[in-house]
Amino acid sequence: MRSAEGERFAIVRATFYEDLAERLTRGALEGFRQQAVPESDVDIHDVPGAFELPLAAKACAESGRYVGVACLGAVIRGETDHYDYVCEAATYGISRVQLDTGVPCAFGILTVDNMDQALARSGGGERDSGYNAAVATVHMARLVGSLAGGS
C-alpha cells in the first residue's frame, strides 16, 4: 500500500444526530487507518446538519490543506418533504464541490427511513458508511493525484 505521508484529509460531519456522527467518525477514522492515513493527518470539522456539509466541504477543498474530504452525517425520513430537500441539496452540493474543485469529496451521509437503519449503517461492519467514505476518499485522492502527475 502506498504511503500516505504528506497527505492530509478532512472529515466534515453533521452533528444534528450527535450519536450517529460519532459512530460514523469512528468508522471513518478506522477506514483512514486501513488506508495508511494516521489519525493525526485527519482534521474533523463539525457543522449543524447535512444541509451545511457542501459549504464545509467546499471550504476544506479550497483551503489547499486537504487532498480529500469525507462528508458524514445522517438524514432520517420524517413526516414532511424536508427529508427530500435536504438529501437532494447535500447530494448535489457535495458532488458539485468535488467536480468544481477537483478535490474528492466522499458521500458518507446516511439517508434512511429510521434509526434502526442508521445504526445498521454506522459503527462498524461492511455497511459502515463512515468507513466506506474514508476508503473512497483516499482511493479517489490517490487516483486524482496520480493522474495529475503526483506520486
mmCIF file of C-alpha atoms in Angstrom:
data_model
loop_
_atom_site.group_PDB
_atom_site.id
_atom_site.type_symbol
_atom_site.label_atom_id
_atom_site.label_comp_id
_atom_site.label_asym_id
_atom_site.label_seq_id
_atom_site.Cartn_x
_atom_site.Cartn_y
_atom_site.Cartn_z
ATOM 1 C CA MET A 1 0.000 0.000 0.000
ATOM 2 C CA ARG A 2 1.285 3.432 -0.924
ATOM 3 C CA SER A 3 2.427 5.644 1.937
ATOM 4 C CA ALA A 4 0.120 8.475 2.884
ATOM 5 C CA GLU A 5 2.975 10.662 4.133
ATOM 6 C CA GLY A 6 2.252 14.307 3.451
ATOM 7 C CA GLU A 7 -1.399 13.726 2.597
ATOM 8 C CA ARG A 8 -3.968 15.432 4.781
ATOM 9 C CA PHE A 9 -7.651 14.641 4.798
ATOM 10 C CA ALA A 10 -10.711 16.289 6.287
ATOM 11 C CA ILE A 11 -13.865 14.896 7.770
ATOM 12 C CA VAL A 12 -16.810 17.264 7.702
ATOM 13 C CA ARG A 13 -19.615 15.911 9.809
ATOM 14 C CA ALA A 14 -23.149 16.954 10.522
ATOM 15 C CA THR A 15 -23.839 16.761 14.238
ATOM 16 C CA PHE A 16 -27.644 17.022 14.174
ATOM 17 C CA TYR A 17 -27.673 13.365 15.275
ATOM 18 C CA GLU A 18 -24.626 13.520 17.547
ATOM 19 C CA ASP A 19 -24.518 9.816 18.373
ATOM 20 C CA LEU A 20 -24.603 8.876 14.686
ATOM 21 C CA ALA A 21 -21.946 11.482 13.883
ATOM 22 C CA GLU A 22 -19.662 9.888 16.472
ATOM 23 C CA ARG A 23 -20.293 6.382 15.147
ATOM 24 C CA LEU A 24 -19.648 7.483 11.555
ATOM 25 C CA THR A 25 -16.483 9.290 12.631
ATOM 26 C CA ARG A 26 -15.113 6.209 14.399
ATOM 27 C CA GLY A 27 -15.743 4.200 11.243
ATOM 28 C CA ALA A 28 -14.114 6.856 9.061
ATOM 29 C CA LEU A 29 -11.012 7.035 11.237
ATOM 30 C CA GLU A 30 -10.707 3.264 11.006
ATOM 31 C CA GLY A 31 -11.085 3.475 7.233
ATOM 32 C CA PHE A 32 -8.328 6.070 7.032
ATOM 33 C CA ARG A 33 -6.084 3.905 9.243
ATOM 34 C CA GLN A 34 -6.712 0.924 6.983
ATOM 35 C CA GLN A 35 -5.504 3.066 4.065
ATOM 36 C CA ALA A 36 -2.273 4.030 5.898
ATOM 37 C CA VAL A 37 -3.513 7.504 6.846
ATOM 38 C CA PRO A 38 -2.736 8.201 10.505
ATOM 39 C CA GLU A 39 -5.395 9.904 12.601
ATOM 40 C CA SER A 40 -3.017 12.843 13.068
ATOM 41 C CA ASP A 41 -3.384 13.563 9.326
ATOM 42 C CA VAL A 42 -7.179 13.846 9.535
ATOM 43 C CA ASP A 43 -8.911 17.027 10.690
ATOM 44 C CA ILE A 44 -12.541 16.953 11.815
ATOM 45 C CA HIS A 45 -14.854 19.901 11.170
ATOM 46 C CA ASP A 46 -18.398 19.953 12.578
ATOM 47 C CA VAL A 47 -21.463 21.568 11.029
ATOM 48 C CA PRO A 48 -25.041 21.666 12.354
ATOM 49 C CA GLY A 49 -26.692 19.440 9.752
ATOM 50 C CA ALA A 50 -26.406 17.681 6.401
ATOM 51 C CA PHE A 51 -27.570 20.771 4.514
ATOM 52 C CA GLU A 52 -24.390 22.577 5.637
ATOM 53 C CA LEU A 53 -21.990 19.827 4.558
ATOM 54 C CA PRO A 54 -21.408 21.073 0.983
ATOM 55 C CA LEU A 55 -20.252 24.517 2.118
ATOM 56 C CA ALA A 56 -17.900 22.999 4.699
ATOM 57 C CA ALA A 57 -16.576 20.554 2.086
ATOM 58 C CA LYS A 58 -16.005 23.452 -0.310
ATOM 59 C CA ALA A 59 -14.121 25.451 2.318
ATOM 60 C CA CYS A 60 -11.911 22.435 3.039
ATOM 61 C CA ALA A 61 -11.334 21.699 -0.643
ATOM 62 C CA GLU A 62 -10.492 25.307 -1.499
ATOM 63 C CA SER A 63 -8.191 25.724 1.508
ATOM 64 C CA GLY A 64 -5.436 23.760 -0.212
ATOM 65 C CA ARG A 65 -4.805 21.843 3.013
ATOM 66 C CA TYR A 66 -6.560 18.615 2.051
ATOM 67 C CA VAL A 67 -6.325 16.065 -0.746
ATOM 68 C CA GLY A 68 -9.759 14.662 0.104
ATOM 69 C CA VAL A 69 -12.839 15.261 2.216
ATOM 70 C CA ALA A 70 -15.148 12.659 3.751
ATOM 71 C CA CYS A 71 -18.638 14.086 4.307
ATOM 72 C CA LEU A 72 -20.518 12.371 7.140
ATOM 73 C CA GLY A 73 -23.998 12.769 8.548
ATOM 74 C CA ALA A 74 -27.494 11.392 8.715
ATOM 75 C CA VAL A 75 -30.885 12.401 7.385
ATOM 76 C CA ILE A 76 -33.769 10.357 8.740
ATOM 77 C CA ARG A 77 -37.100 10.471 6.957
ATOM 78 C CA GLY A 78 -39.828 12.280 8.840
ATOM 79 C CA GLU A 79 -43.424 13.188 8.128
ATOM 80 C CA THR A 80 -42.672 16.100 5.769
ATOM 81 C CA ASP A 81 -40.853 16.712 2.497
ATOM 82 C CA HIS A 82 -37.905 18.200 4.416
ATOM 83 C CA TYR A 83 -36.033 14.875 4.094
ATOM 84 C CA ASP A 84 -36.168 15.000 0.291
ATOM 85 C CA TYR A 85 -34.952 18.584 0.092
ATOM 86 C CA VAL A 86 -32.050 18.073 2.486
ATOM 87 C CA CYS A 87 -30.942 14.822 0.824
ATOM 88 C CA GLU A 88 -31.064 16.375 -2.633
ATOM 89 C CA ALA A 89 -29.214 19.528 -1.580
ATOM 90 C CA ALA A 90 -26.483 17.592 0.236
ATOM 91 C CA THR A 91 -26.026 15.123 -2.611
ATOM 92 C CA TYR A 92 -25.902 17.744 -5.331
ATOM 93 C CA GLY A 93 -23.759 20.111 -3.275
ATOM 94 C CA ILE A 94 -21.116 17.562 -2.380
ATOM 95 C CA SER A 95 -20.937 16.320 -5.958
ATOM 96 C CA ARG A 96 -20.602 19.870 -7.223
ATOM 97 C CA VAL A 97 -17.797 20.653 -4.761
ATOM 98 C CA GLN A 98 -15.640 17.790 -5.950
ATOM 99 C CA LEU A 99 -16.306 18.497 -9.622
ATOM 100 C CA ASP A 100 -15.663 22.228 -9.234
ATOM 101 C CA THR A 101 -12.509 21.908 -7.110
ATOM 102 C CA GLY A 102 -11.007 18.602 -8.226
ATOM 103 C CA VAL A 103 -10.726 17.546 -4.577
ATOM 104 C CA PRO A 104 -12.508 14.232 -3.936
ATOM 105 C CA CYS A 105 -15.441 14.510 -1.527
ATOM 106 C CA ALA A 106 -16.981 11.196 -0.481
ATOM 107 C CA PHE A 107 -20.656 10.870 0.369
ATOM 108 C CA GLY A 108 -20.930 9.287 3.811
ATOM 109 C CA ILE A 109 -24.394 10.549 4.613
ATOM 110 C CA LEU A 110 -26.968 8.104 5.838
ATOM 111 C CA THR A 111 -30.272 8.693 4.047
ATOM 112 C CA VAL A 112 -32.568 6.312 5.876
ATOM 113 C CA ASP A 113 -36.141 5.803 6.970
ATOM 114 C CA ASN A 114 -35.485 5.193 10.660
ATOM 115 C CA MET A 115 -32.903 4.998 13.433
ATOM 116 C CA ASP A 116 -32.542 1.214 13.147
ATOM 117 C CA GLN A 117 -31.384 1.593 9.554
ATOM 118 C CA ALA A 118 -28.993 4.360 10.599
ATOM 119 C CA LEU A 119 -27.476 2.233 13.342
ATOM 120 C CA ALA A 120 -27.037 -0.676 10.921
ATOM 121 C CA ARG A 121 -25.029 1.576 8.594
ATOM 122 C CA SER A 122 -22.748 3.109 11.209
ATOM 123 C CA GLY A 123 -20.478 1.916 13.953
ATOM 124 C CA GLY A 124 -18.639 -0.948 12.267
ATOM 125 C CA GLY A 125 -19.125 -3.670 9.733
ATOM 126 C CA GLU A 126 -19.024 -3.708 5.951
ATOM 127 C CA ARG A 127 -22.059 -1.409 5.678
ATOM 128 C CA ASP A 128 -20.452 1.337 7.804
ATOM 129 C CA SER A 129 -20.888 4.492 5.752
ATOM 130 C CA GLY A 130 -18.171 6.356 7.661
ATOM 131 C CA TYR A 131 -15.608 3.647 6.967
ATOM 132 C CA ASN A 132 -16.614 3.388 3.309
ATOM 133 C CA ALA A 133 -16.493 7.165 2.836
ATOM 134 C CA ALA A 134 -12.943 7.334 4.205
ATOM 135 C CA VAL A 135 -11.745 4.490 1.989
ATOM 136 C CA ALA A 136 -13.365 6.085 -1.065
ATOM 137 C CA THR A 137 -11.823 9.463 -0.208
ATOM 138 C CA VAL A 138 -8.323 8.012 -0.023
ATOM 139 C CA HIS A 139 -8.713 5.952 -3.191
ATOM 140 C CA MET A 140 -10.026 8.901 -5.178
ATOM 141 C CA ALA A 141 -7.412 11.331 -3.797
ATOM 142 C CA ARG A 142 -4.648 8.959 -4.830
ATOM 143 C CA LEU A 143 -6.174 8.408 -8.264
ATOM 144 C CA VAL A 144 -6.615 12.141 -8.887
ATOM 145 C CA GLY A 145 -3.101 12.808 -7.572
ATOM 146 C CA SER A 146 -1.508 10.177 -9.783
ATOM 147 C CA LEU A 147 -3.329 11.399 -12.889
ATOM 148 C CA ALA A 148 -2.302 14.991 -12.141
ATOM 149 C CA GLY A 149 1.359 13.963 -12.159
ATOM 150 C CA GLY A 150 1.616 13.248 -8.438
ATOM 151 C CA SER A 151 3.224 10.156 -6.983
#
